[in-house]
PDB file of N, CA and C in Angstrom:
ATOM      1  N   MET Z 165     -48.416   2.953  27.015  1.00 47.00           N
ATOM      2  CA  MET Z 165     -47.803   3.856  26.065  1.00 47.00           C
ATOM      3  C   MET Z 165     -48.840   4.209  24.989  1.00 47.00           C
ATOM      4  N   VAL Z 166     -48.841   5.463  24.600  1.00 51.00           N
ATOM      5  CA  VAL Z 166     -49.778   5.946  23.591  1.00 51.00           C
ATOM      6  C   VAL Z 166     -49.079   5.965  22.244  1.00 51.00           C
ATOM      7  N   ALA Z 167     -49.760   5.458  21.222  1.00 52.00           N
ATOM      8  CA  ALA Z 167     -49.191   5.452  19.880  1.00 52.00           C
ATOM      9  C   ALA Z 167     -48.961   6.881  19.406  1.00 52.00           C
ATOM     10  N   GLN Z 168     -47.968   7.055  18.565  1.00 62.00           N
ATOM     11  CA  GLN Z 168     -47.657   8.388  18.049  1.00 62.00           C
ATOM     12  C   GLN Z 168     -48.878   8.975  17.343  1.00 62.00           C
ATOM     13  N   GLY Z 169     -49.185  10.225  17.664  1.00 70.00           N
ATOM     14  CA  GLY Z 169     -50.329  10.875  17.045  1.00 70.00           C
ATOM     15  C   GLY Z 169     -51.641  10.630  17.767  1.00 70.00           C
ATOM     16  N   LYS Z 170     -51.630   9.843  18.821  1.00 86.00           N
ATOM     17  CA  LYS Z 170     -52.835   9.528  19.595  1.00 86.00           C
ATOM     18  C   LYS Z 170     -52.723  10.186  20.964  1.00 86.00           C
ATOM     19  N   THR Z 171     -53.528  11.197  21.198  1.00 89.00           N
ATOM     20  CA  THR Z 171     -53.505  11.900  22.482  1.00 89.00           C
ATOM     21  C   THR Z 171     -54.579  11.323  23.385  1.00 89.00           C
ATOM     22  N   PRO Z 172     -54.236  10.978  24.614  1.00 93.00           N
ATOM     23  CA  PRO Z 172     -55.240  10.443  25.539  1.00 93.00           C
ATOM     24  C   PRO Z 172     -56.343  11.475  25.814  1.00 93.00           C
ATOM     25  N   ILE Z 173     -57.541  10.990  26.040  1.00 95.00           N
ATOM     26  CA  ILE Z 173     -58.674  11.870  26.312  1.00 95.00           C
ATOM     27  C   ILE Z 173     -58.394  12.722  27.549  1.00 95.00           C
ATOM     28  N   GLN Z 174     -57.782  12.154  28.566  1.00 96.00           N
ATOM     29  CA  GLN Z 174     -57.502  12.916  29.779  1.00 96.00           C
ATOM     30  C   GLN Z 174     -56.613  14.123  29.477  1.00 96.00           C
ATOM     31  N   GLU Z 175     -55.602  13.942  28.671  1.00 96.00           N
ATOM     32  CA  GLU Z 175     -54.708  15.046  28.312  1.00 96.00           C
ATOM     33  C   GLU Z 175     -55.460  16.116  27.515  1.00 96.00           C
ATOM     34  N   THR Z 176     -56.302  15.692  26.611  1.00 96.00           N
ATOM     35  CA  THR Z 176     -57.107  16.628  25.832  1.00 96.00           C
ATOM     36  C   THR Z 176     -58.056  17.403  26.734  1.00 96.00           C
ATOM     37  N   TRP Z 177     -58.718  16.699  27.670  1.00 98.00           N
ATOM     38  CA  TRP Z 177     -59.655  17.359  28.578  1.00 98.00           C
ATOM     39  C   TRP Z 177     -58.933  18.378  29.452  1.00 98.00           C
ATOM     40  N   GLN Z 178     -57.746  18.044  29.928  1.00 98.00           N
ATOM     41  CA  GLN Z 178     -56.988  18.977  30.755  1.00 98.00           C
ATOM     42  C   GLN Z 178     -56.606  20.225  29.959  1.00 98.00           C
ATOM     43  N   ALA Z 179     -56.322  20.062  28.677  1.00 98.00           N
ATOM     44  CA  ALA Z 179     -56.026  21.220  27.829  1.00 98.00           C
ATOM     45  C   ALA Z 179     -57.265  22.098  27.670  1.00 98.00           C
ATOM     46  N   LEU Z 180     -58.437  21.470  27.531  1.00 98.00           N
ATOM     47  CA  LEU Z 180     -59.686  22.233  27.439  1.00 98.00           C
ATOM     48  C   LEU Z 180     -59.974  22.965  28.751  1.00 98.00           C
ATOM     49  N   GLU Z 181     -59.729  22.306  29.877  1.00 98.00           N
ATOM     50  CA  GLU Z 181     -59.909  22.961  31.176  1.00 98.00           C
ATOM     51  C   GLU Z 181     -58.998  24.181  31.306  1.00 98.00           C
ATOM     52  N   HIS Z 182     -57.796  24.067  30.783  1.00 98.00           N
ATOM     53  CA  HIS Z 182     -56.864  25.193  30.810  1.00 98.00           C
ATOM     54  C   HIS Z 182     -57.418  26.378  30.017  1.00 98.00           C
ATOM     55  N   LEU Z 183     -58.059  26.103  28.891  1.00 98.00           N
ATOM     56  CA  LEU Z 183     -58.665  27.181  28.104  1.00 98.00           C
ATOM     57  C   LEU Z 183     -59.744  27.903  28.901  1.00 98.00           C
ATOM     58  N   VAL Z 184     -60.500  27.158  29.703  1.00 98.00           N
ATOM     59  CA  VAL Z 184     -61.496  27.786  30.578  1.00 98.00           C
ATOM     60  C   VAL Z 184     -60.779  28.617  31.642  1.00 98.00           C
ATOM     61  N   ASP Z 185     -59.736  28.059  32.232  1.00 98.00           N
ATOM     62  CA  ASP Z 185     -58.995  28.744  33.296  1.00 98.00           C
ATOM     63  C   ASP Z 185     -58.439  30.089  32.837  1.00 98.00           C
ATOM     64  N   ILE Z 186     -57.970  30.167  31.598  1.00 98.00           N
ATOM     65  CA  ILE Z 186     -57.367  31.417  31.114  1.00 98.00           C
ATOM     66  C   ILE Z 186     -58.374  32.302  30.391  1.00 98.00           C
ATOM     67  N   GLY Z 187     -59.638  31.889  30.377  1.00 98.00           N
ATOM     68  CA  GLY Z 187     -60.697  32.730  29.840  1.00 98.00           C
ATOM     69  C   GLY Z 187     -60.922  32.649  28.343  1.00 98.00           C
ATOM     70  N   LEU Z 188     -60.342  31.670  27.675  1.00 98.00           N
ATOM     71  CA  LEU Z 188     -60.545  31.537  26.235  1.00 98.00           C
ATOM     72  C   LEU Z 188     -61.779  30.715  25.880  1.00 98.00           C
ATOM     73  N   ALA Z 189     -62.348  30.042  26.859  1.00 98.00           N
ATOM     74  CA  ALA Z 189     -63.590  29.280  26.669  1.00 98.00           C
ATOM     75  C   ALA Z 189     -64.444  29.466  27.913  1.00 98.00           C
ATOM     76  N   LYS Z 190     -65.756  29.562  27.702  1.00 97.00           N
ATOM     77  CA  LYS Z 190     -66.667  29.698  28.843  1.00 97.00           C
ATOM     78  C   LYS Z 190     -67.105  28.347  29.360  1.00 97.00           C
ATOM     79  N   SER Z 191     -67.295  27.405  28.463  1.00 97.00           N
ATOM     80  CA  SER Z 191     -67.694  26.058  28.856  1.00 97.00           C
ATOM     81  C   SER Z 191     -67.134  25.075  27.841  1.00 97.00           C
ATOM     82  N   ILE Z 192     -67.049  23.817  28.257  1.00 98.00           N
ATOM     83  CA  ILE Z 192     -66.511  22.775  27.387  1.00 98.00           C
ATOM     84  C   ILE Z 192     -67.444  21.577  27.425  1.00 98.00           C
ATOM     85  N   GLY Z 193     -67.433  20.804  26.360  1.00 98.00           N
ATOM     86  CA  GLY Z 193     -68.327  19.661  26.283  1.00 98.00           C
ATOM     87  C   GLY Z 193     -67.703  18.515  25.508  1.00 98.00           C
ATOM     88  N   ILE Z 194     -68.515  17.505  25.303  1.00 98.00           N
ATOM     89  CA  ILE Z 194     -68.078  16.281  24.643  1.00 98.00           C
ATOM     90  C   ILE Z 194     -69.051  15.920  23.528  1.00 98.00           C
ATOM     91  N   SER Z 195     -68.591  15.094  22.625  1.00 97.00           N
ATOM     92  CA  SER Z 195     -69.423  14.667  21.505  1.00 97.00           C
ATOM     93  C   SER Z 195     -69.229  13.175  21.269  1.00 97.00           C
ATOM     94  N   ASN Z 196     -70.336  12.477  21.089  1.00 96.00           N
ATOM     95  CA  ASN Z 196     -70.322  11.050  20.761  1.00 96.00           C
ATOM     96  C   ASN Z 196     -69.663  10.180  21.832  1.00 96.00           C
ATOM     97  N   PHE Z 197     -69.701  10.597  23.092  1.00 97.00           N
ATOM     98  CA  PHE Z 197     -69.210   9.773  24.194  1.00 97.00           C
ATOM     99  C   PHE Z 197     -70.338   8.858  24.637  1.00 97.00           C
ATOM    100  N   GLN Z 198     -70.002   7.623  24.929  1.00 94.00           N
ATOM    101  CA  GLN Z 198     -70.968   6.699  25.506  1.00 94.00           C
ATOM    102  C   GLN Z 198     -70.746   6.658  27.014  1.00 94.00           C
ATOM    103  N   GLY Z 199     -71.599   5.949  27.719  1.00 94.00           N
ATOM    104  CA  GLY Z 199     -71.605   5.945  29.176  1.00 94.00           C
ATOM    105  C   GLY Z 199     -70.264   5.677  29.819  1.00 94.00           C
ATOM    106  N   SER Z 200     -69.546   4.650  29.374  1.00 95.00           N
ATOM    107  CA  SER Z 200     -68.280   4.295  30.019  1.00 95.00           C
ATOM    108  C   SER Z 200     -67.237   5.397  29.851  1.00 95.00           C
ATOM    109  N   LEU Z 201     -67.217   6.058  28.711  1.00 96.00           N
ATOM    110  CA  LEU Z 201     -66.274   7.159  28.507  1.00 96.00           C
ATOM    111  C   LEU Z 201     -66.632   8.359  29.368  1.00 96.00           C
ATOM    112  N   ILE Z 202     -67.921   8.615  29.533  1.00 97.00           N
ATOM    113  CA  ILE Z 202     -68.358   9.726  30.389  1.00 97.00           C
ATOM    114  C   ILE Z 202     -67.964   9.451  31.833  1.00 97.00           C
ATOM    115  N   ILE Z 203     -68.212   8.235  32.302  1.00 97.00           N
ATOM    116  CA  ILE Z 203     -67.844   7.862  33.671  1.00 97.00           C
ATOM    117  C   ILE Z 203     -66.347   8.039  33.875  1.00 97.00           C
ATOM    118  N   ASP Z 204     -65.546   7.585  32.931  1.00 97.00           N
ATOM    119  CA  ASP Z 204     -64.093   7.730  33.011  1.00 97.00           C
ATOM    120  C   ASP Z 204     -63.712   9.209  33.067  1.00 97.00           C
ATOM    121  N   LEU Z 205     -64.286  10.018  32.207  1.00 98.00           N
ATOM    122  CA  LEU Z 205     -63.992  11.448  32.169  1.00 98.00           C
ATOM    123  C   LEU Z 205     -64.334  12.118  33.499  1.00 98.00           C
ATOM    124  N   LEU Z 206     -65.465  11.765  34.071  1.00 97.00           N
ATOM    125  CA  LEU Z 206     -65.900  12.389  35.320  1.00 97.00           C
ATOM    126  C   LEU Z 206     -64.973  12.053  36.490  1.00 97.00           C
ATOM    127  N   ARG Z 207     -64.202  10.992  36.381  1.00 97.00           N
ATOM    128  CA  ARG Z 207     -63.269  10.605  37.449  1.00 97.00           C
ATOM    129  C   ARG Z 207     -62.127  11.609  37.594  1.00 97.00           C
ATOM    130  N   TYR Z 208     -61.695  12.210  36.495  1.00 97.00           N
ATOM    131  CA  TYR Z 208     -60.541  13.107  36.565  1.00 97.00           C
ATOM    132  C   TYR Z 208     -60.856  14.552  36.193  1.00 97.00           C
ATOM    133  N   ALA Z 209     -62.035  14.835  35.716  1.00 98.00           N
ATOM    134  CA  ALA Z 209     -62.365  16.190  35.269  1.00 98.00           C
ATOM    135  C   ALA Z 209     -62.504  17.150  36.453  1.00 98.00           C
ATOM    136  N   ARG Z 210     -61.782  18.248  36.409  1.00 98.00           N
ATOM    137  CA  ARG Z 210     -61.994  19.326  37.378  1.00 98.00           C
ATOM    138  C   ARG Z 210     -63.245  20.101  36.991  1.00 98.00           C
ATOM    139  N   ILE Z 211     -63.420  20.282  35.687  1.00 98.00           N
ATOM    140  CA  ILE Z 211     -64.582  20.975  35.144  1.00 98.00           C
ATOM    141  C   ILE Z 211     -65.430  19.931  34.429  1.00 98.00           C
ATOM    142  N   ARG Z 212     -66.648  19.788  34.876  1.00 97.00           N
ATOM    143  CA  ARG Z 212     -67.544  18.794  34.268  1.00 97.00           C
ATOM    144  C   ARG Z 212     -67.963  19.259  32.876  1.00 97.00           C
ATOM    145  N   PRO Z 213     -68.201  18.331  31.964  1.00 98.00           N
ATOM    146  CA  PRO Z 213     -68.688  18.737  30.647  1.00 98.00           C
ATOM    147  C   PRO Z 213     -70.052  19.418  30.768  1.00 98.00           C
ATOM    148  N   ALA Z 214     -70.220  20.510  30.046  1.00 98.00           N
ATOM    149  CA  ALA Z 214     -71.484  21.236  30.078  1.00 98.00           C
ATOM    150  C   ALA Z 214     -72.505  20.600  29.149  1.00 98.00           C
ATOM    151  N   ILE Z 215     -72.019  19.950  28.103  1.00 98.00           N
ATOM    152  CA  ILE Z 215     -72.920  19.451  27.074  1.00 98.00           C
ATOM    153  C   ILE Z 215     -72.387  18.158  26.462  1.00 98.00           C
ATOM    154  N   LEU Z 216     -73.299  17.318  26.034  1.00 98.00           N
ATOM    155  CA  LEU Z 216     -72.984  16.100  25.287  1.00 98.00           C
ATOM    156  C   LEU Z 216     -73.731  16.179  23.969  1.00 98.00           C
ATOM    157  N   GLN Z 217     -72.999  16.169  22.883  1.00 97.00           N
ATOM    158  CA  GLN Z 217     -73.613  16.198  21.558  1.00 97.00           C
ATOM    159  C   GLN Z 217     -73.667  14.763  21.027  1.00 97.00           C
ATOM    160  N   LEU Z 218     -74.863  14.352  20.607  1.00 97.00           N
ATOM    161  CA  LEU Z 218     -75.077  12.987  20.109  1.00 97.00           C
ATOM    162  C   LEU Z 218     -75.885  13.000  18.820  1.00 97.00           C
ATOM    163  N   GLU Z 219     -75.683  11.969  18.021  1.00 96.00           N
ATOM    164  CA  GLU Z 219     -76.564  11.769  16.866  1.00 96.00           C
ATOM    165  C   GLU Z 219     -77.884  11.209  17.391  1.00 96.00           C
ATOM    166  N   ILE Z 220     -78.927  11.974  17.235  1.00 95.00           N
ATOM    167  CA  ILE Z 220     -80.258  11.557  17.679  1.00 95.00           C
ATOM    168  C   ILE Z 220     -81.264  11.977  16.615  1.00 95.00           C
ATOM    169  N   HIS Z 221     -82.105  11.036  16.227  1.00 94.00           N
ATOM    170  CA  HIS Z 221     -83.182  11.289  15.274  1.00 94.00           C
ATOM    171  C   HIS Z 221     -84.184  10.151  15.412  1.00 94.00           C
ATOM    172  N   PRO Z 222     -85.299  10.192  14.702  1.00 93.00           N
ATOM    173  CA  PRO Z 222     -86.327   9.149  14.890  1.00 93.00           C
ATOM    174  C   PRO Z 222     -85.826   7.716  14.708  1.00 93.00           C
ATOM    175  N   TYR Z 223     -84.766   7.525  13.928  1.00 93.00           N
ATOM    176  CA  TYR Z 223     -84.258   6.171  13.713  1.00 93.00           C
ATOM    177  C   TYR Z 223     -83.122   5.798  14.670  1.00 93.00           C
ATOM    178  N   LEU Z 224     -82.669   6.752  15.474  1.00 94.00           N
ATOM    179  CA  LEU Z 224     -81.613   6.515  16.450  1.00 94.00           C
ATOM    180  C   LEU Z 224     -81.906   7.393  17.669  1.00 94.00           C
ATOM    181  N   VAL Z 225     -82.677   6.859  18.612  1.00 93.00           N
ATOM    182  CA  VAL Z 225     -83.193   7.644  19.727  1.00 93.00           C
ATOM    183  C   VAL Z 225     -82.171   7.790  20.857  1.00 93.00           C
ATOM    184  N   GLN Z 226     -81.447   6.751  21.206  1.00 95.00           N
ATOM    185  CA  GLN Z 226     -80.406   6.748  22.242  1.00 95.00           C
ATOM    186  C   GLN Z 226     -80.910   7.203  23.620  1.00 95.00           C
ATOM    187  N   GLU Z 227     -82.067   6.701  24.014  1.00 96.00           N
ATOM    188  CA  GLU Z 227     -82.680   7.107  25.278  1.00 96.00           C
ATOM    189  C   GLU Z 227     -81.794   6.849  26.490  1.00 96.00           C
ATOM    190  N   GLU Z 228     -81.131   5.709  26.525  1.00 97.00           N
ATOM    191  CA  GLU Z 228     -80.348   5.339  27.707  1.00 97.00           C
ATOM    192  C   GLU Z 228     -79.233   6.340  27.982  1.00 97.00           C
ATOM    193  N   ILE Z 229     -78.446   6.694  26.969  1.00 97.00           N
ATOM    194  CA  ILE Z 229     -77.344   7.630  27.173  1.00 97.00           C
ATOM    195  C   ILE Z 229     -77.872   9.042  27.449  1.00 97.00           C
ATOM    196  N   VAL Z 230     -79.004   9.401  26.869  1.00 97.00           N
ATOM    197  CA  VAL Z 230     -79.608  10.710  27.141  1.00 97.00           C
ATOM    198  C   VAL Z 230     -80.006  10.794  28.618  1.00 97.00           C
ATOM    199  N   HIS Z 231     -80.660   9.769  29.116  1.00 97.00           N
ATOM    200  CA  HIS Z 231     -81.067   9.754  30.524  1.00 97.00           C
ATOM    201  C   HIS Z 231     -79.859   9.761  31.454  1.00 97.00           C
ATOM    202  N   PHE Z 232     -78.829   9.014  31.084  1.00 97.00           N
ATOM    203  CA  PHE Z 232     -77.612   8.997  31.909  1.00 97.00           C
ATOM    204  C   PHE Z 232     -76.979  10.382  31.959  1.00 97.00           C
ATOM    205  N   ALA Z 233     -76.823  11.021  30.824  1.00 97.00           N
ATOM    206  CA  ALA Z 233     -76.224  12.363  30.785  1.00 97.00           C
ATOM    207  C   ALA Z 233     -77.048  13.339  31.616  1.00 97.00           C
ATOM    208  N   GLN Z 234     -78.352  13.276  31.462  1.00 96.00           N
ATOM    209  CA  GLN Z 234     -79.219  14.172  32.232  1.00 96.00           C
ATOM    210  C   GLN Z 234     -79.083  13.916  33.730  1.00 96.00           C
ATOM    211  N   SER Z 235     -78.922  12.663  34.121  1.00 96.00           N
ATOM    212  CA  SER Z 235     -78.757  12.339  35.541  1.00 96.00           C
ATOM    213  C   SER Z 235     -77.442  12.901  36.090  1.00 96.00           C
ATOM    214  N   GLU Z 236     -76.486  13.147  35.212  1.00 96.00           N
ATOM    215  CA  GLU Z 236     -75.195  13.724  35.600  1.00 96.00           C
ATOM    216  C   GLU Z 236     -75.175  15.244  35.379  1.00 96.00           C
ATOM    217  N   ASN Z 237     -76.343  15.821  35.113  1.00 97.00           N
ATOM    218  CA  ASN Z 237     -76.474  17.261  34.859  1.00 97.00           C
ATOM    219  C   ASN Z 237     -75.653  17.731  33.662  1.00 97.00           C
ATOM    220  N   ILE Z 238     -75.597  16.893  32.635  1.00 98.00           N
ATOM    221  CA  ILE Z 238     -74.944  17.239  31.383  1.00 98.00           C
ATOM    222  C   ILE Z 238     -76.054  17.463  30.360  1.00 98.00           C
ATOM    223  N   THR Z 239     -76.112  18.644  29.785  1.00 98.00           N
ATOM    224  CA  THR Z 239     -77.116  18.953  28.780  1.00 98.00           C
ATOM    225  C   THR Z 239     -76.826  18.152  27.520  1.00 98.00           C
ATOM    226  N   VAL Z 240     -77.875  17.658  26.887  1.00 97.00           N
ATOM    227  CA  VAL Z 240     -77.744  16.889  25.658  1.00 97.00           C
ATOM    228  C   VAL Z 240     -78.243  17.724  24.484  1.00 97.00           C
ATOM    229  N   THR Z 241     -77.465  17.760  23.439  1.00 97.00           N
ATOM    230  CA  THR Z 241     -77.886  18.387  22.199  1.00 97.00           C
ATOM    231  C   THR Z 241     -77.776  17.342  21.091  1.00 97.00           C
ATOM    232  N   ALA Z 242     -78.715  17.388  20.166  1.00 96.00           N
ATOM    233  CA  ALA Z 242     -78.783  16.361  19.121  1.00 96.00           C
ATOM    234  C   ALA Z 242     -78.324  16.921  17.782  1.00 96.00           C
ATOM    235  N   TYR Z 243     -77.733  16.034  17.005  1.00 94.00           N
ATOM    236  CA  TYR Z 243     -77.486  16.337  15.596  1.00 94.00           C
ATOM    237  C   TYR Z 243     -77.952  15.140  14.800  1.00 94.00           C
ATOM    238  N   SER Z 244     -78.144  15.321  13.546  1.00 87.00           N
ATOM    239  CA  SER Z 244     -78.583  14.225  12.694  1.00 87.00           C
ATOM    240  C   SER Z 244     -77.768  14.247  11.405  1.00 87.00           C
ATOM    241  N   SER Z 245     -77.330  13.075  10.995  1.00 74.00           N
ATOM    242  CA  SER Z 245     -76.574  13.002   9.737  1.00 74.00           C
ATOM    243  C   SER Z 245     -77.524  12.964   8.560  1.00 74.00           C
TER     244      SER Z 245
END
């Protein structure tokens, strides 16, 4: 059971896929997902994420997740706080 106000990621992803289906979005992506969440998402996603946005800068490189995303053909874009 999901707590009130907490929407499961799968339900959210399916809503995003619907936006692509009806032409309101060209592509969809994820932000701040780590490997296990990406693997879980890929199990049920009809449309694979086009991009993964992560906090990356000289003090937080995150090489492992970047390489994993690239191996899954997910483009990585960086932001820095």
